Amino acid sequence: MASSAPSDRKYLASHEWAKDQDGEIVVGITDVAVELLSDLVYIDLPPVGKKVTQGEVFGEIESVKAVSDLVAPVNGEVTASNEDLADHLDDLAQDPFDKGWMIRIKSDGEASLDALMDAAAYVKHAAVE
Amino acid sequence: MNGPLLWVKDGARDPKANMALDEALLAGDGAWLRTYRWVPHAISLGYFQKPEDFADLPADLPRVHRITGGGAILHANEVTVALALPEGLLPGPVADSYALLNDAVVRAVAEHGAAIHRAPPRPRSDSRWCFAAPTHLDLTDTDGHKVFGSAQRRRGGRILWHGSLILARHELTAFTGHLPGILADSLAPSLARELAATLGLELRRANAPAFSRPTKSLPLVEIEKHLAAGAIESAAEDAGAVAVENEEIVASDTEAARPGE
């Protein structure tokens, strides 16, 4: 499946993106994730202050026929949650790399984005989905 | 051929035990299919649904949450299927996986002389009930009523697919389709064979898995009690059984809490 993954961020195999912005990590899901899930109906994001752990679930998203986990790219604390998203899932469907951001994380520094895929590697990974 | 699809031809179990078993299959390894029924009859709520939205229904009908999404189902006279497997066995968009699995269900039902069909495309329903309004990812009987509904959970590179095939209508959900004259015990082997063939897996009979950790749905001690007691009403043995295996499933203890818990 073709992805137009921007090169200014890193990616997880489970189709989340993570962008270092002003010292915090902004997190969302990719265009391929949106296409795989299709019709999005519900999202559950963590509140500000919630601790998240790299590789573990930070939220859940439901499409018409599947509930899927959202996986955190780093350890840290949630500093912002896109509360508008639940009522505007179209934003996520149409603009997953910008308007569709989900949370910001203040990383505790123990796990960096270095280990994640860059855009080129992610595009290759997504092509076989 | 990848292998095998381990099939637990289960009988009827308590609602919480049913959900705990399926949750453990999702957290485990390999490809598993469990076919089963519900005693007592119960309402399963979709993962994000709230019990208070069902307060108008009889209090003696147990409520249980599914780990899969979608609308509520009143489980009475039906065959329930739970398929747990690696995502790699069902690649591509979620909708494609439904089409593939639904076609297997259509063929299984056809073996018993009944015709069910994919529903035509229509806007998503806001009903609290799964079976109130079919979408193109559901199956309907010849009268156009939804007779098979399903939902998925995707976690950690694995998929749990829950499906309910209604054999006889319940008075509280009289809007469902039905398949009069077909017995659950005869339909289950057909479903297992067709799903295995669709997935390209060798079908192999298995016992209900043992647990080594609690699931979110039920503490370990409760699960062990249910497994020791066996199914409430044993399923008839299938002459086509090829093997029985014991497998241990290790349930995840790192699950996210359901909203509101």
Short mmCIF file of C-alpha atoms in Angstrom, two decimals:
data_model
loop_
_atom_site.label_atom_id
_atom_site.label_comp_id
_atom_site.label_asym_id
_atom_site.label_seq_id
_atom_site.Cartn_x
_atom_site.Cartn_y
_atom_site.Cartn_z
CA MET A 1 0.00 0.00 0.00
CA ALA A 2 1.53 3.34 -1.04
CA SER A 3 2.32 5.88 1.66
CA SER A 4 3.20 9.56 1.28
CA ALA A 5 5.08 9.51 4.59
CA PRO A 6 6.82 12.87 5.24
CA SER A 7 10.56 12.67 5.84
CA ASP A 8 10.49 14.98 8.88
CA ARG A 9 9.42 12.23 11.29
CA LYS A 10 9.92 8.58 12.25
CA TYR A 11 7.58 5.59 12.00
CA LEU A 12 6.55 2.41 13.81
CA ALA A 13 5.75 -0.82 12.00
CA SER A 14 2.28 -0.58 13.53
CA HIS A 15 1.73 2.61 11.44
CA GLU A 16 2.14 5.35 14.03
CA TRP A 17 4.32 8.39 13.23
CA ALA A 18 6.41 10.39 15.73
CA LYS A 19 7.71 13.89 15.07
CA ASP A 20 10.17 15.79 17.24
CA GLN A 21 8.70 19.30 17.52
CA ASP A 22 9.98 21.93 19.93
CA GLY A 23 11.47 19.28 22.18
CA GLU A 24 8.29 17.22 22.40
CA ILE A 25 7.15 14.21 20.39
CA VAL A 26 3.94 14.63 18.38
CA VAL A 27 2.23 11.32 17.57
CA GLY A 28 -0.36 10.23 15.02
CA ILE A 29 -1.13 7.44 12.58
CA THR A 30 -0.19 7.28 8.91
CA ASP A 31 -2.18 7.47 5.70
CA VAL A 32 -1.73 3.71 5.31
CA ALA A 33 -3.23 3.07 8.75
CA VAL A 34 -6.23 5.19 7.81
CA GLU A 35 -6.63 3.31 4.54
CA LEU A 36 -6.35 -0.08 6.25
CA LEU A 37 -8.95 0.87 8.86
CA SER A 38 -11.23 2.75 6.42
CA ASP A 39 -14.34 4.26 8.03
CA LEU A 40 -13.27 5.63 11.45
CA VAL A 41 -15.97 5.89 14.11
CA TYR A 42 -14.38 6.35 17.54
CA ILE A 43 -11.08 7.26 19.16
CA ASP A 44 -9.98 7.06 22.77
CA LEU A 45 -6.89 9.14 23.64
CA PRO A 46 -5.11 9.49 26.99
CA PRO A 47 -5.55 12.62 29.14
CA VAL A 48 -2.80 15.15 29.71
CA GLY A 49 -0.45 13.93 32.42
CA LYS A 50 -0.80 10.24 31.55
CA LYS A 51 2.48 8.30 31.46
CA VAL A 52 3.09 6.30 28.30
CA THR A 53 5.65 3.61 27.55
CA GLN A 54 7.45 2.95 24.29
CA GLY A 55 5.93 -0.01 22.48
CA GLU A 56 2.85 -0.13 24.67
CA VAL A 57 -0.73 0.95 24.07
CA PHE A 58 -1.60 4.62 24.63
CA GLY A 59 -5.05 4.69 23.05
CA GLU A 60 -7.53 2.88 20.85
CA ILE A 61 -9.25 3.62 17.58
CA GLU A 62 -12.38 1.99 16.20
CA SER A 63 -13.30 1.78 12.56
CA VAL A 64 -16.64 0.41 11.42
CA LYS A 65 -15.40 -3.13 11.89
CA ALA A 66 -12.27 -3.17 14.02
CA VAL A 67 -10.88 -1.84 17.28
CA SER A 68 -7.11 -1.28 17.04
CA ASP A 69 -4.48 -0.28 19.58
CA LEU A 70 -2.39 2.88 19.26
CA VAL A 71 1.24 2.30 20.25
CA ALA A 72 3.50 4.89 21.93
CA PRO A 73 6.82 5.60 20.17
CA VAL A 74 8.65 6.80 23.30
CA ASN A 75 8.49 6.77 27.09
CA GLY A 76 7.19 9.96 28.62
CA GLU A 77 4.21 11.99 29.75
CA VAL A 78 1.32 13.25 27.64
CA THR A 79 1.41 17.07 27.49
CA ALA A 80 -1.43 17.55 24.99
CA SER A 81 -4.22 15.42 23.58
CA ASN A 82 -6.12 16.36 20.40
CA GLU A 83 -9.54 16.42 22.02
CA ASP A 84 -11.21 17.74 18.88
CA LEU A 85 -10.34 14.60 17.01
CA ALA A 86 -13.11 12.48 18.53
CA ASP A 87 -15.73 14.78 17.00
CA HIS A 88 -13.80 15.36 13.78
CA LEU A 89 -12.51 12.01 12.68
CA ASP A 90 -12.69 13.32 9.12
CA ASP A 91 -9.62 15.42 9.98
CA LEU A 92 -7.78 12.23 10.78
CA ALA A 93 -9.00 10.48 7.66
CA GLN A 94 -8.14 13.36 5.34
CA ASP A 95 -5.00 14.79 6.95
CA PRO A 96 -3.40 12.15 9.19
CA PHE A 97 0.05 13.78 9.14
CA ASP A 98 -1.04 17.22 10.35
CA LYS A 99 -4.61 17.96 11.51
CA GLY A 100 -4.96 14.35 12.59
CA TRP A 101 -2.24 14.49 15.26
CA MET A 102 -3.25 12.64 18.41
CA ILE A 103 -0.99 13.40 21.37
CA ARG A 104 2.19 15.25 22.34
CA ILE A 105 4.63 13.49 24.65
CA LYS A 106 7.36 14.99 26.79
CA SER A 107 9.92 12.23 26.44
CA ASP A 108 11.80 11.07 29.52
CA GLY A 109 14.81 10.66 27.26
CA GLU A 110 15.35 6.97 27.94
CA ALA A 111 14.07 5.86 24.55
CA SER A 112 14.77 8.01 21.49
CA LEU A 113 13.26 8.02 18.03
CA ASP A 114 16.55 6.80 16.56
CA ALA A 115 15.48 3.18 16.63
CA LEU A 116 12.32 3.86 14.61
CA MET A 117 12.00 3.68 10.82
CA ASP A 118 12.69 6.71 8.66
CA ALA A 119 10.21 7.62 5.90
CA ALA A 120 11.97 5.57 3.20
CA ALA A 121 12.02 2.45 5.37
CA TYR A 122 8.38 2.95 6.35
CA VAL A 123 7.25 3.37 2.74
CA LYS A 124 8.90 0.03 1.93
CA HIS A 125 7.30 -1.57 4.97
CA ALA A 126 3.85 -0.19 4.09
CA ALA A 127 4.14 -1.34 0.48
CA VAL A 128 3.71 -4.97 1.51
CA GLU A 129 0.69 -4.36 3.73
CA MET B 1 0.34 -24.40 3.41
CA ASN B 2 0.74 -22.56 6.69
CA GLY B 3 -0.39 -24.58 9.52
CA PRO B 4 -2.52 -25.48 11.46
CA LEU B 5 -5.81 -23.84 12.39
CA LEU B 6 -6.50 -25.23 15.86
CA TRP B 7 -10.23 -25.67 16.25
CA VAL B 8 -11.87 -25.78 19.67
CA LYS B 9 -15.35 -27.16 19.06
CA ASP B 10 -16.70 -25.89 22.31
CA GLY B 11 -20.11 -26.20 23.86
CA ALA B 12 -21.96 -23.53 25.80
CA ARG B 13 -20.18 -21.53 28.49
CA ASP B 14 -20.85 -18.71 30.88
CA PRO B 15 -20.65 -15.29 29.13
CA LYS B 16 -17.59 -14.11 31.07
CA ALA B 17 -15.77 -17.38 30.44
CA ASN B 18 -16.52 -17.08 26.72
CA MET B 19 -15.03 -13.62 26.55
CA ALA B 20 -12.01 -14.55 28.67
CA LEU B 21 -11.22 -17.54 26.47
CA ASP B 22 -11.33 -15.43 23.31
CA GLU B 23 -9.22 -12.70 24.87
CA ALA B 24 -6.61 -15.30 25.73
CA LEU B 25 -6.64 -16.66 22.18
CA LEU B 26 -5.91 -13.13 20.93
CA ALA B 27 -3.01 -12.81 23.35
CA GLY B 28 -1.58 -16.20 22.41
CA ASP B 29 0.26 -17.57 19.40
CA GLY B 30 -0.75 -19.33 16.23
CA ALA B 31 -4.14 -19.59 14.57
CA TRP B 32 -7.14 -20.65 16.65
CA LEU B 33 -10.83 -21.06 15.95
CA ARG B 34 -13.38 -21.55 18.71
CA THR B 35 -17.03 -22.28 17.96
CA TYR B 36 -19.38 -22.03 20.91
CA ARG B 37 -22.69 -21.05 22.48
CA TRP B 38 -23.88 -19.14 25.54
CA VAL B 39 -25.52 -20.38 28.76
CA PRO B 40 -27.08 -18.37 30.17
CA HIS B 41 -28.13 -16.36 27.16
CA ALA B 42 -26.53 -12.93 27.41
CA ILE B 43 -25.98 -9.55 25.82
CA SER B 44 -22.46 -8.75 24.71
CA LEU B 45 -21.68 -5.05 24.39
CA GLY B 46 -19.20 -3.70 21.88
CA TYR B 47 -15.92 -2.57 23.40
CA PHE B 48 -16.87 1.10 23.60
CA GLN B 49 -20.53 0.66 24.51
CA LYS B 50 -21.84 1.64 27.96
CA PRO B 51 -23.94 -0.71 30.14
CA GLU B 52 -26.23 2.18 31.15
CA ASP B 53 -27.44 2.38 27.55
CA PHE B 54 -29.00 -1.06 28.04
CA ALA B 55 -30.68 -0.41 31.40
CA ASP B 56 -34.13 -0.80 29.80
CA LEU B 57 -33.55 -4.49 29.07
CA PRO B 58 -34.44 -7.33 31.48
CA ALA B 59 -32.09 -7.36 34.46
CA ASP B 60 -31.82 -11.15 34.40
CA LEU B 61 -30.05 -11.05 31.04
CA PRO B 62 -26.32 -10.92 31.86
CA ARG B 63 -24.24 -8.22 30.18
CA VAL B 64 -20.64 -8.75 29.19
CA HIS B 65 -18.20 -6.61 27.23
CA ARG B 66 -16.55 -7.94 24.10
CA ILE B 67 -12.98 -7.00 23.36
CA THR B 68 -14.15 -6.43 19.78
CA GLY B 69 -16.03 -3.33 18.70
CA GLY B 70 -19.40 -2.71 17.10
CA GLY B 71 -22.93 -2.96 18.48
CA ALA B 72 -24.53 -5.15 21.11
CA ILE B 73 -25.63 -8.72 20.42
CA LEU B 74 -28.18 -10.82 22.26
CA HIS B 75 -26.58 -14.26 22.20
CA ALA B 76 -29.30 -16.91 22.36
CA ASN B 77 -29.92 -19.36 19.53
CA GLU B 78 -26.76 -18.89 17.52
CA VAL B 79 -23.35 -20.27 16.66
CA THR B 80 -20.57 -17.96 17.80
CA VAL B 81 -17.14 -18.08 16.21
CA ALA B 82 -13.90 -16.59 17.49
CA LEU B 83 -10.94 -16.67 15.14
CA ALA B 84 -7.58 -15.51 16.50
CA LEU B 85 -4.58 -15.38 14.21
CA PRO B 86 -1.54 -13.34 13.11
CA GLU B 87 -2.37 -10.30 10.98
CA GLY B 88 -0.16 -11.70 8.24
CA LEU B 89 -2.79 -14.37 7.52
CA LEU B 90 -5.34 -11.65 6.71
CA PRO B 91 -3.30 -8.90 5.00
CA GLY B 92 -4.69 -5.73 3.48
CA PRO B 93 -7.58 -3.47 4.43
CA VAL B 94 -9.90 -4.52 7.24
CA ALA B 95 -12.85 -4.54 4.84
CA ASP B 96 -11.10 -7.07 2.58
CA SER B 97 -10.65 -9.45 5.48
CA TYR B 98 -14.38 -9.29 6.17
CA ALA B 99 -15.22 -10.10 2.58
CA LEU B 100 -12.94 -13.12 2.65
CA LEU B 101 -14.23 -14.51 5.95
CA ASN B 102 -17.87 -13.73 5.14
CA ASP B 103 -17.60 -15.71 1.90
CA ALA B 104 -16.43 -18.70 3.94
CA VAL B 105 -19.51 -18.36 6.17
CA VAL B 106 -21.77 -18.19 3.09
CA ARG B 107 -20.28 -21.45 1.78
CA ALA B 108 -20.60 -23.16 5.17
CA VAL B 109 -24.28 -22.26 5.44
CA ALA B 110 -24.86 -23.35 1.84
CA GLU B 111 -23.71 -26.85 2.81
CA HIS B 112 -26.89 -27.00 4.89
CA GLY B 113 -29.17 -25.94 2.09
CA ALA B 114 -29.64 -22.31 3.10
CA ALA B 115 -28.68 -19.23 1.12
CA ILE B 116 -27.30 -16.13 2.82
CA HIS B 117 -25.84 -13.12 1.07
CA ARG B 118 -23.66 -10.06 1.44
CA ALA B 119 -25.83 -7.07 2.31
CA PRO B 120 -25.87 -4.13 -0.12
CA PRO B 121 -23.89 -0.97 0.78
CA ARG B 122 -25.74 1.43 3.06
CA PRO B 123 -24.81 4.20 5.53
CA ARG B 124 -23.65 3.16 8.96
CA SER B 125 -26.43 2.71 11.50
CA ASP B 126 -26.43 4.49 14.86
CA SER B 127 -28.39 1.66 16.44
CA ARG B 128 -27.03 0.18 19.66
CA TRP B 129 -27.69 -3.28 18.22
CA CYS B 130 -25.25 -5.02 15.90
CA PHE B 131 -28.04 -6.77 14.01
CA ALA B 132 -30.42 -3.83 13.56
CA ALA B 133 -29.13 -2.66 10.17
CA PRO B 134 -26.80 -4.69 7.92
CA THR B 135 -23.89 -3.07 6.10
CA HIS B 136 -22.06 -4.45 3.08
CA LEU B 137 -19.71 -6.21 5.53
CA ASP B 138 -22.57 -8.24 6.99
CA LEU B 139 -24.61 -11.19 5.73
CA THR B 140 -28.38 -11.34 5.38
CA ASP B 141 -30.92 -14.12 5.02
CA THR B 142 -33.23 -14.41 2.03
CA ASP B 143 -35.60 -11.86 3.60
CA GLY B 144 -32.84 -9.27 3.84
CA HIS B 145 -32.50 -9.47 7.64
CA LYS B 146 -28.99 -9.54 9.08
CA VAL B 147 -28.17 -13.12 10.01
CA PHE B 148 -24.39 -12.93 10.47
CA GLY B 149 -22.54 -10.07 12.14
CA SER B 150 -18.88 -9.84 13.03
CA ALA B 151 -16.28 -7.52 14.51
CA GLN B 152 -12.52 -7.48 14.95
CA ARG B 153 -9.94 -6.54 17.52
CA ARG B 154 -6.38 -5.88 16.29
CA ARG B 155 -3.65 -5.96 18.88
CA GLY B 156 0.07 -6.66 18.83
CA GLY B 157 0.11 -7.93 15.27
CA ARG B 158 -2.80 -10.29 15.87
CA ILE B 159 -6.49 -10.26 14.97
CA LEU B 160 -9.48 -11.54 16.91
CA TRP B 161 -12.56 -11.92 14.74
CA HIS B 162 -15.87 -12.51 16.50
CA GLY B 163 -18.87 -13.65 14.49
CA SER B 164 -22.46 -14.52 15.42
CA LEU B 165 -24.67 -16.58 13.13
CA ILE B 166 -28.31 -16.43 14.23
CA LEU B 167 -30.21 -19.72 14.02
CA ALA B 168 -33.47 -18.59 15.66
CA ARG B 169 -34.71 -15.13 16.57
CA HIS B 170 -34.97 -13.94 20.16
CA GLU B 171 -38.10 -11.94 21.03
CA LEU B 172 -36.04 -8.94 22.18
CA THR B 173 -34.15 -8.77 18.91
CA ALA B 174 -36.83 -9.88 16.49
CA PHE B 175 -35.26 -7.74 13.77
CA THR B 176 -32.53 -10.32 13.14
CA GLY B 177 -32.44 -12.85 10.38
CA HIS B 178 -32.54 -16.56 11.15
CA LEU B 179 -31.73 -19.98 9.76
CA PRO B 180 -34.60 -22.25 10.79
CA GLY B 181 -33.93 -25.96 10.92
CA ILE B 182 -30.14 -25.78 11.09
CA LEU B 183 -28.45 -27.07 14.24
CA ALA B 184 -25.43 -25.42 15.82
CA ASP B 185 -23.57 -28.70 16.24
CA SER B 186 -23.87 -29.54 12.56
CA LEU B 187 -23.03 -26.04 11.36
CA ALA B 188 -19.85 -25.62 13.41
CA PRO B 189 -17.81 -28.21 11.46
CA SER B 190 -18.83 -26.61 8.17
CA LEU B 191 -17.71 -23.21 9.43
CA ALA B 192 -14.41 -24.63 10.62
CA ARG B 193 -13.69 -26.40 7.32
CA GLU B 194 -14.54 -23.38 5.18
CA LEU B 195 -12.60 -20.91 7.31
CA ALA B 196 -9.54 -23.18 7.33
CA ALA B 197 -9.73 -23.60 3.56
CA THR B 198 -10.10 -19.84 3.07
CA LEU B 199 -7.04 -19.18 5.22
CA GLY B 200 -5.03 -21.98 3.59
CA LEU B 201 -4.54 -23.68 6.95
CA GLU B 202 -4.79 -27.32 7.92
CA LEU B 203 -7.75 -27.80 10.27
CA ARG B 204 -6.86 -29.62 13.47
CA ARG B 205 -9.11 -30.23 16.49
CA ALA B 206 -7.87 -28.95 19.85
CA ASN B 207 -9.00 -28.72 23.43
CA ALA B 208 -9.77 -25.39 25.04
CA PRO B 209 -6.37 -23.90 25.90
CA ALA B 210 -4.98 -23.82 29.40
CA PHE B 211 -4.19 -20.43 30.90
CA SER B 212 -1.14 -19.31 32.81
CA ARG B 213 -2.13 -15.70 33.44
CA PRO B 214 -5.40 -13.91 34.13
CA THR B 215 -7.19 -12.10 31.34
CA LYS B 216 -8.91 -8.76 31.74
CA SER B 217 -12.33 -10.40 31.46
CA LEU B 218 -11.94 -12.92 34.27
CA PRO B 219 -9.44 -13.74 37.04
CA LEU B 220 -7.30 -16.82 36.50
CA VAL B 221 -8.97 -18.76 39.30
CA GLU B 222 -12.37 -18.25 37.65
CA ILE B 223 -11.09 -19.31 34.24
CA GLU B 224 -9.54 -22.46 35.71
CA LYS B 225 -12.84 -23.26 37.39
CA HIS B 226 -14.71 -22.95 34.09
CA LEU B 227 -12.15 -25.03 32.22
CA ALA B 228 -12.17 -27.74 34.89
CA ALA B 229 -15.94 -27.92 34.67
CA GLY B 230 -15.83 -28.12 30.88
CA ALA B 231 -18.46 -26.69 28.63
CA ILE B 232 -21.90 -26.50 30.22
CA GLU B 233 -23.35 -28.62 27.50
CA SER B 234 -20.77 -30.65 25.60
CA ALA B 235 -20.72 -30.28 21.86
CA ALA B 236 -21.40 -33.45 19.94
CA GLU B 237 -18.26 -35.13 18.68
CA ASP B 238 -17.57 -34.55 15.05
CA ALA B 239 -16.78 -37.59 12.96
CA GLY B 240 -14.43 -35.49 10.91
CA ALA B 241 -12.10 -34.74 13.80
CA VAL B 242 -8.50 -35.34 12.85
CA ALA B 243 -6.48 -34.60 15.95
CA VAL B 244 -6.68 -33.24 19.46
CA GLU B 245 -3.98 -31.10 20.93
CA ASN B 246 -3.40 -29.28 24.16
CA GLU B 247 -1.92 -25.84 23.81
CA GLU B 248 -1.11 -23.31 26.46
CA ILE B 249 -2.05 -19.73 25.83
CA VAL B 250 -0.34 -16.97 27.78
CA ALA B 251 -2.67 -14.03 28.18
CA SER B 252 -1.34 -10.51 28.09
CA ASP B 253 -1.27 -8.59 31.35
CA THR B 254 -0.46 -5.27 29.72
CA GLU B 255 -3.79 -4.31 28.28
CA ALA B 256 -5.12 -0.79 28.16
CA ALA B 257 -8.10 -0.16 30.40
CA ARG B 258 -11.46 0.11 28.72
CA PRO B 259 -12.84 3.64 28.90
CA GLY B 260 -14.65 4.21 32.14
CA GLU B 261 -12.89 1.42 34.03
#
